[in-house]
């Protein structure tokens, strides 16, 4: 899952959200340097990634991308799933009680406030990209294909993701209903996994 899903799966706990957001940037045992709830978020991020990468539905989606994106197919799949999460945020609130019960815009604004408040706790690479993420409202703009395309282009410029990002949008358009159905089957399953992992926090 990409940024939006990781944040939405954090049970609206600001410390868990912080850890879940920075999870990719904290390697090995370095998570132990953080406060307990942030550590929970970092470790949850790893469990979400492992669950996602090994799920048959995600593998089906990723297979559509293998020819064009090789080992980066999973990265594109994560972006697709964030697109559907953003696009159908309000509908999914009705289906999943653990979804944040605010509009997507308000949720993204809250995320921005949490990250800015904790700016000096962020890894260096996160500090660098945070102003651009906030200015572009990237998490919110996953909901439209133009915004998704812009995010893919940014990733291609700043990472080793292949630059043929227009192919990713074409594959999504060509298989839209299939990928949407795969996402809707998958998301309640990962939500259930996270609910179990965070049950102690839920019962605080």
PDB file of C-alpha atoms in Angstrom:
ATOM      1  CA  UNK A   1       0.000   0.000   0.000  1.00  0.00           C
ATOM      2  CA  UNK A   2       1.096   3.579  -0.597  1.00  0.00           C
ATOM      3  CA  UNK A   3       1.085   6.613   1.724  1.00  0.00           C
ATOM      4  CA  UNK A   4      -2.659   7.198   1.866  1.00  0.00           C
ATOM      5  CA  UNK A   5      -3.550   3.629   2.756  1.00  0.00           C
ATOM      6  CA  UNK A   6      -0.792   3.377   5.371  1.00  0.00           C
ATOM      7  CA  UNK A   7      -2.150   6.506   7.047  1.00  0.00           C
ATOM      8  CA  UNK A   8      -5.788   5.437   6.799  1.00  0.00           C
ATOM      9  CA  UNK A   9      -4.893   2.092   8.380  1.00  0.00           C
ATOM     10  CA  UNK A  10      -3.392   3.723  11.473  1.00  0.00           C
ATOM     11  CA  UNK A  11      -6.610   3.878  13.562  1.00  0.00           C
ATOM     12  CA  UNK A  12      -6.463   7.683  13.657  1.00  0.00           C
ATOM     13  CA  UNK A  13      -3.643   7.581  16.232  1.00  0.00           C
ATOM     14  CA  UNK A  14      -1.224  10.409  15.455  1.00  0.00           C
ATOM     15  CA  UNK A  15       1.883   8.591  16.713  1.00  0.00           C
ATOM     16  CA  UNK A  16       1.015   5.416  14.812  1.00  0.00           C
ATOM     17  CA  UNK A  17       0.298   7.529  11.731  1.00  0.00           C
ATOM     18  CA  UNK A  18       3.710   9.167  12.021  1.00  0.00           C
ATOM     19  CA  UNK A  19       5.483   5.808  12.270  1.00  0.00           C
ATOM     20  CA  UNK A  20       3.443   4.294   9.464  1.00  0.00           C
ATOM     21  CA  UNK A  21       4.253   7.261   7.206  1.00  0.00           C
ATOM     22  CA  UNK A  22       8.017   7.123   7.763  1.00  0.00           C
ATOM     23  CA  UNK A  23       8.224   3.330   7.775  1.00  0.00           C
ATOM     24  CA  UNK A  24      10.042   3.026   4.436  1.00  0.00           C
ATOM     25  CA  UNK A  25      12.758   5.396   5.647  1.00  0.00           C
ATOM     26  CA  UNK A  26      13.593   3.624   8.912  1.00  0.00           C
ATOM     27  CA  UNK A  27      15.807   0.621   8.255  1.00  0.00           C
ATOM     28  CA  UNK A  28      16.536  -2.457  10.335  1.00  0.00           C
ATOM     29  CA  UNK A  29      16.500  -1.994  14.085  1.00  0.00           C
ATOM     30  CA  UNK A  30      16.617   1.817  13.875  1.00  0.00           C
ATOM     31  CA  UNK A  31      12.910   1.813  14.749  1.00  0.00           C
ATOM     32  CA  UNK A  32      13.969   1.271  18.374  1.00  0.00           C
ATOM     33  CA  UNK A  33      15.117   4.926  18.525  1.00  0.00           C
ATOM     34  CA  UNK A  34      11.518   6.137  18.353  1.00  0.00           C
ATOM     35  CA  UNK A  35       8.781   6.498  20.968  1.00  0.00           C
ATOM     36  CA  UNK A  36       6.630   3.388  21.589  1.00  0.00           C
ATOM     37  CA  UNK A  37       3.581   4.312  19.483  1.00  0.00           C
ATOM     38  CA  UNK A  38       5.815   5.522  16.631  1.00  0.00           C
ATOM     39  CA  UNK A  39       7.642   2.186  16.799  1.00  0.00           C
ATOM     40  CA  UNK A  40       4.256   0.493  16.576  1.00  0.00           C
ATOM     41  CA  UNK A  41       3.544   2.457  13.402  1.00  0.00           C
ATOM     42  CA  UNK A  42       6.909   1.612  11.827  1.00  0.00           C
ATOM     43  CA  UNK A  43       6.496  -2.091  12.538  1.00  0.00           C
ATOM     44  CA  UNK A  44       2.887  -1.960  11.342  1.00  0.00           C
ATOM     45  CA  UNK A  45       4.133  -0.426   8.085  1.00  0.00           C
ATOM     46  CA  UNK A  46       6.379  -3.452   7.577  1.00  0.00           C
ATOM     47  CA  UNK A  47       3.548  -5.878   8.316  1.00  0.00           C
ATOM     48  CA  UNK A  48       1.242  -4.068   5.889  1.00  0.00           C
ATOM     49  CA  UNK A  49       3.901  -4.237   3.176  1.00  0.00           C
ATOM     50  CA  UNK A  50       4.519  -7.941   3.789  1.00  0.00           C
ATOM     51  CA  UNK A  51       0.794  -8.741   3.805  1.00  0.00           C
ATOM     52  CA  UNK A  52       0.278  -6.746   0.611  1.00  0.00           C
ATOM     53  CA  UNK A  53       3.262  -8.090  -1.307  1.00  0.00           C
ATOM     54  CA  UNK A  54       2.263 -11.691  -0.638  1.00  0.00           C
ATOM     55  CA  UNK A  55      -1.488 -11.400  -1.224  1.00  0.00           C
ATOM     56  CA  UNK A  56      -2.892 -13.272  -4.270  1.00  0.00           C
ATOM     57  CA  UNK A  57      -5.145 -10.362  -5.313  1.00  0.00           C
ATOM     58  CA  UNK A  58      -2.239  -7.922  -5.296  1.00  0.00           C
ATOM     59  CA  UNK A  59      -0.173 -10.393  -7.283  1.00  0.00           C
ATOM     60  CA  UNK A  60      -2.966 -10.543  -9.866  1.00  0.00           C
ATOM     61  CA  UNK A  61      -2.948  -6.761 -10.207  1.00  0.00           C
ATOM     62  CA  UNK A  62       0.851  -6.623 -10.326  1.00  0.00           C
ATOM     63  CA  UNK A  63       0.960  -9.242 -13.073  1.00  0.00           C
ATOM     64  CA  UNK A  64      -0.672  -6.745 -15.439  1.00  0.00           C
ATOM     65  CA  UNK A  65       2.291  -4.434 -14.850  1.00  0.00           C
ATOM     66  CA  UNK A  66       5.188  -6.895 -14.984  1.00  0.00           C
ATOM     67  CA  UNK A  67       5.969  -6.503 -18.671  1.00  0.00           C
ATOM     68  CA  UNK A  68       6.204  -2.718 -18.503  1.00  0.00           C
ATOM     69  CA  UNK A  69       7.592  -2.234 -14.996  1.00  0.00           C
ATOM     70  CA  UNK A  70       9.301  -5.456 -13.915  1.00  0.00           C
ATOM     71  CA  UNK A  71      10.228  -5.391 -10.233  1.00  0.00           C
ATOM     72  CA  UNK A  72       8.447  -2.043  -9.843  1.00  0.00           C
ATOM     73  CA  UNK A  73       5.053  -3.563 -10.636  1.00  0.00           C
ATOM     74  CA  UNK A  74       4.200  -3.704  -6.944  1.00  0.00           C
ATOM     75  CA  UNK A  75       4.976  -0.004  -6.523  1.00  0.00           C
ATOM     76  CA  UNK A  76       2.550   0.913  -9.297  1.00  0.00           C
ATOM     77  CA  UNK A  77      -0.059  -1.446  -7.852  1.00  0.00           C
ATOM     78  CA  UNK A  78       0.224   0.373  -4.506  1.00  0.00           C
ATOM     79  CA  UNK A  79      -0.461   3.644  -6.306  1.00  0.00           C
ATOM     80  CA  UNK A  80      -3.489   2.170  -8.064  1.00  0.00           C
ATOM     81  CA  UNK A  81      -4.935   1.053  -4.749  1.00  0.00           C
ATOM     82  CA  UNK A  82      -4.389   4.502  -3.206  1.00  0.00           C
ATOM     83  CA  UNK A  83      -6.249   5.922  -6.215  1.00  0.00           C
ATOM     84  CA  UNK A  84      -9.321   3.817  -5.490  1.00  0.00           C
ATOM     85  CA  UNK A  85      -9.098   4.512  -1.761  1.00  0.00           C
ATOM     86  CA  UNK A  86      -9.056   8.267  -2.403  1.00  0.00           C
ATOM     87  CA  UNK A  87     -11.698   8.146  -5.102  1.00  0.00           C
ATOM     88  CA  UNK A  88     -14.168   6.124  -3.028  1.00  0.00           C
ATOM     89  CA  UNK A  89     -13.261   7.411   0.428  1.00  0.00           C
ATOM     90  CA  UNK A  90     -16.821   8.370   1.418  1.00  0.00           C
ATOM     91  CA  UNK A  91     -18.318   5.082   0.217  1.00  0.00           C
ATOM     92  CA  UNK A  92     -15.710   3.043   2.065  1.00  0.00           C
ATOM     93  CA  UNK A  93     -16.445   4.881   5.310  1.00  0.00           C
ATOM     94  CA  UNK A  94     -19.887   3.275   5.233  1.00  0.00           C
ATOM     95  CA  UNK A  95     -18.456  -0.204   4.687  1.00  0.00           C
ATOM     96  CA  UNK A  96     -15.486  -0.156   7.075  1.00  0.00           C
ATOM     97  CA  UNK A  97     -15.930   1.156  10.645  1.00  0.00           C
ATOM     98  CA  UNK A  98     -12.169   1.639  11.077  1.00  0.00           C
ATOM     99  CA  UNK A  99     -11.967   4.080   8.173  1.00  0.00           C
ATOM    100  CA  UNK A 100     -11.282   7.656   9.375  1.00  0.00           C
ATOM    101  CA  UNK A 101     -14.715   9.236   9.736  1.00  0.00           C
ATOM    102  CA  UNK A 102     -13.911  12.603   8.171  1.00  0.00           C
ATOM    103  CA  UNK A 103     -13.774  13.784   4.572  1.00  0.00           C
ATOM    104  CA  UNK A 104     -10.646  12.980   2.600  1.00  0.00           C
ATOM    105  CA  UNK A 105      -9.716  16.673   2.488  1.00  0.00           C
ATOM    106  CA  UNK A 106      -9.941  17.026   6.266  1.00  0.00           C
ATOM    107  CA  UNK A 107      -8.028  13.790   6.783  1.00  0.00           C
ATOM    108  CA  UNK A 108      -5.199  14.929   4.510  1.00  0.00           C
ATOM    109  CA  UNK A 109      -5.053  18.309   6.274  1.00  0.00           C
ATOM    110  CA  UNK A 110      -4.792  16.512   9.628  1.00  0.00           C
ATOM    111  CA  UNK A 111      -1.958  14.354   8.269  1.00  0.00           C
ATOM    112  CA  UNK A 112      -0.128  17.493   7.155  1.00  0.00           C
ATOM    113  CA  UNK A 113      -0.495  19.040  10.624  1.00  0.00           C
ATOM    114  CA  UNK A 114       0.819  15.885  12.303  1.00  0.00           C
ATOM    115  CA  UNK A 115       3.852  15.716  10.018  1.00  0.00           C
ATOM    116  CA  UNK A 116       4.663  19.408  10.418  1.00  0.00           C
ATOM    117  CA  UNK A 117       4.277  19.224  14.215  1.00  0.00           C
ATOM    118  CA  UNK A 118       6.734  16.301  14.214  1.00  0.00           C
ATOM    119  CA  UNK A 119       9.039  17.789  11.573  1.00  0.00           C
ATOM    120  CA  UNK A 120      12.238  17.429  13.609  1.00  0.00           C
ATOM    121  CA  UNK A 121      11.519  13.750  14.252  1.00  0.00           C
ATOM    122  CA  UNK A 122      11.286  12.955  10.535  1.00  0.00           C
ATOM    123  CA  UNK A 123      14.077  11.193   8.633  1.00  0.00           C
ATOM    124  CA  UNK A 124      16.045  13.513   6.346  1.00  0.00           C
ATOM    125  CA  UNK A 125      14.537  12.248   3.097  1.00  0.00           C
ATOM    126  CA  UNK A 126      11.017  12.779   4.441  1.00  0.00           C
ATOM    127  CA  UNK A 127      11.865  16.347   5.461  1.00  0.00           C
ATOM    128  CA  UNK A 128      13.013  17.039   1.903  1.00  0.00           C
ATOM    129  CA  UNK A 129       9.870  15.807   0.192  1.00  0.00           C
ATOM    130  CA  UNK A 130       7.320  16.992   2.756  1.00  0.00           C
ATOM    131  CA  UNK A 131       6.889  20.572   1.402  1.00  0.00           C
ATOM    132  CA  UNK A 132       6.137  19.225  -2.067  1.00  0.00           C
ATOM    133  CA  UNK A 133       3.715  16.618  -0.729  1.00  0.00           C
ATOM    134  CA  UNK A 134       1.823  19.305   1.211  1.00  0.00           C
ATOM    135  CA  UNK A 135       1.834  21.960  -1.514  1.00  0.00           C
ATOM    136  CA  UNK A 136       0.530  19.543  -4.154  1.00  0.00           C
ATOM    137  CA  UNK A 137      -2.057  17.926  -1.818  1.00  0.00           C
ATOM    138  CA  UNK A 138      -0.720  14.730  -3.347  1.00  0.00           C
ATOM    139  CA  UNK A 139      -2.589  12.351  -1.033  1.00  0.00           C
ATOM    140  CA  UNK A 140      -5.896  13.967  -1.927  1.00  0.00           C
ATOM    141  CA  UNK A 141      -5.118  14.162  -5.638  1.00  0.00           C
ATOM    142  CA  UNK A 142      -4.596  10.414  -5.943  1.00  0.00           C
ATOM    143  CA  UNK A 143      -8.360  10.424  -6.511  1.00  0.00           C
ATOM    144  CA  UNK A 144      -8.033  11.615 -10.115  1.00  0.00           C
ATOM    145  CA  UNK A 145      -5.941  10.100 -12.878  1.00  0.00           C
ATOM    146  CA  UNK A 146      -4.171  13.382 -13.607  1.00  0.00           C
ATOM    147  CA  UNK A 147      -3.040  13.607  -9.984  1.00  0.00           C
ATOM    148  CA  UNK A 148      -2.000   9.968  -9.993  1.00  0.00           C
ATOM    149  CA  UNK A 149      -0.014  10.564 -13.176  1.00  0.00           C
ATOM    150  CA  UNK A 150       1.755  13.579 -11.637  1.00  0.00           C
ATOM    151  CA  UNK A 151       2.709  11.523  -8.579  1.00  0.00           C
ATOM    152  CA  UNK A 152       4.122   8.762 -10.779  1.00  0.00           C
ATOM    153  CA  UNK A 153       6.133  11.323 -12.746  1.00  0.00           C
ATOM    154  CA  UNK A 154       7.570  12.759  -9.524  1.00  0.00           C
ATOM    155  CA  UNK A 155       8.577   9.285  -8.419  1.00  0.00           C
ATOM    156  CA  UNK A 156      10.192   8.566 -11.788  1.00  0.00           C
ATOM    157  CA  UNK A 157      12.245  11.788 -11.562  1.00  0.00           C
ATOM    158  CA  UNK A 158      13.413  11.178  -8.000  1.00  0.00           C
ATOM    159  CA  UNK A 159      13.756   7.390  -7.797  1.00  0.00           C
ATOM    160  CA  UNK A 160      14.746   4.510 -10.051  1.00  0.00           C
ATOM    161  CA  UNK A 161      11.122   3.937 -11.098  1.00  0.00           C
ATOM    162  CA  UNK A 162      11.029   3.579 -14.925  1.00  0.00           C
ATOM    163  CA  UNK A 163      10.019   6.766 -16.711  1.00  0.00           C
ATOM    164  CA  UNK A 164       7.258   5.245 -18.862  1.00  0.00           C
ATOM    165  CA  UNK A 165       4.623   6.332 -16.376  1.00  0.00           C
ATOM    166  CA  UNK A 166       2.083   6.967 -19.137  1.00  0.00           C
ATOM    167  CA  UNK A 167       2.002   3.175 -19.577  1.00  0.00           C
ATOM    168  CA  UNK A 168       0.875   2.799 -15.971  1.00  0.00           C
ATOM    169  CA  UNK A 169      -2.085   5.109 -16.553  1.00  0.00           C
ATOM    170  CA  UNK A 170      -2.980   3.286 -19.782  1.00  0.00           C
ATOM    171  CA  UNK A 171      -2.875  -0.114 -18.070  1.00  0.00           C
ATOM    172  CA  UNK A 172      -5.144   1.226 -15.334  1.00  0.00           C
ATOM    173  CA  UNK A 173      -7.619   2.657 -17.834  1.00  0.00           C
ATOM    174  CA  UNK A 174      -7.641  -0.553 -19.878  1.00  0.00           C
ATOM    175  CA  UNK A 175      -8.261  -2.747 -16.805  1.00  0.00           C
ATOM    176  CA  UNK A 176     -10.094  -0.281 -14.588  1.00  0.00           C
ATOM    177  CA  UNK A 177     -13.067  -2.397 -13.510  1.00  0.00           C
ATOM    178  CA  UNK A 178     -10.923  -5.471 -12.861  1.00  0.00           C
ATOM    179  CA  UNK A 179      -8.382  -3.606 -10.732  1.00  0.00           C
ATOM    180  CA  UNK A 180     -11.141  -1.783  -8.867  1.00  0.00           C
ATOM    181  CA  UNK A 181     -12.762  -5.117  -7.987  1.00  0.00           C
ATOM    182  CA  UNK A 182      -9.404  -6.535  -6.833  1.00  0.00           C
ATOM    183  CA  UNK A 183      -8.889  -3.524  -4.591  1.00  0.00           C
ATOM    184  CA  UNK A 184     -12.359  -3.837  -3.042  1.00  0.00           C
ATOM    185  CA  UNK A 185     -11.796  -7.497  -2.271  1.00  0.00           C
ATOM    186  CA  UNK A 186      -8.373  -6.817  -0.810  1.00  0.00           C
ATOM    187  CA  UNK A 187      -8.883  -3.751   1.373  1.00  0.00           C
ATOM    188  CA  UNK A 188     -11.280  -5.261   3.953  1.00  0.00           C
ATOM    189  CA  UNK A 189      -8.798  -8.105   4.410  1.00  0.00           C
ATOM    190  CA  UNK A 190      -5.869  -5.822   5.157  1.00  0.00           C
ATOM    191  CA  UNK A 191      -8.136  -3.733   7.404  1.00  0.00           C
ATOM    192  CA  UNK A 192      -8.964  -6.861   9.402  1.00  0.00           C
ATOM    193  CA  UNK A 193      -5.265  -7.723   9.732  1.00  0.00           C
ATOM    194  CA  UNK A 194      -4.482  -4.224  11.002  1.00  0.00           C
ATOM    195  CA  UNK A 195      -7.438  -4.275  13.413  1.00  0.00           C
ATOM    196  CA  UNK A 196      -5.940  -7.366  15.035  1.00  0.00           C
ATOM    197  CA  UNK A 197      -2.457  -5.843  15.180  1.00  0.00           C
ATOM    198  CA  UNK A 198      -3.737  -2.633  16.801  1.00  0.00           C
ATOM    199  CA  UNK A 199      -6.359  -4.132  19.100  1.00  0.00           C
ATOM    200  CA  UNK A 200      -4.378  -3.109  22.201  1.00  0.00           C
ATOM    201  CA  UNK A 201      -4.391   0.520  21.065  1.00  0.00           C
ATOM    202  CA  UNK A 202      -8.084   0.298  20.214  1.00  0.00           C
ATOM    203  CA  UNK A 203      -8.827  -0.922  23.712  1.00  0.00           C
ATOM    204  CA  UNK A 204      -6.715   1.749  25.518  1.00  0.00           C
TER     205      UNK A 204
END
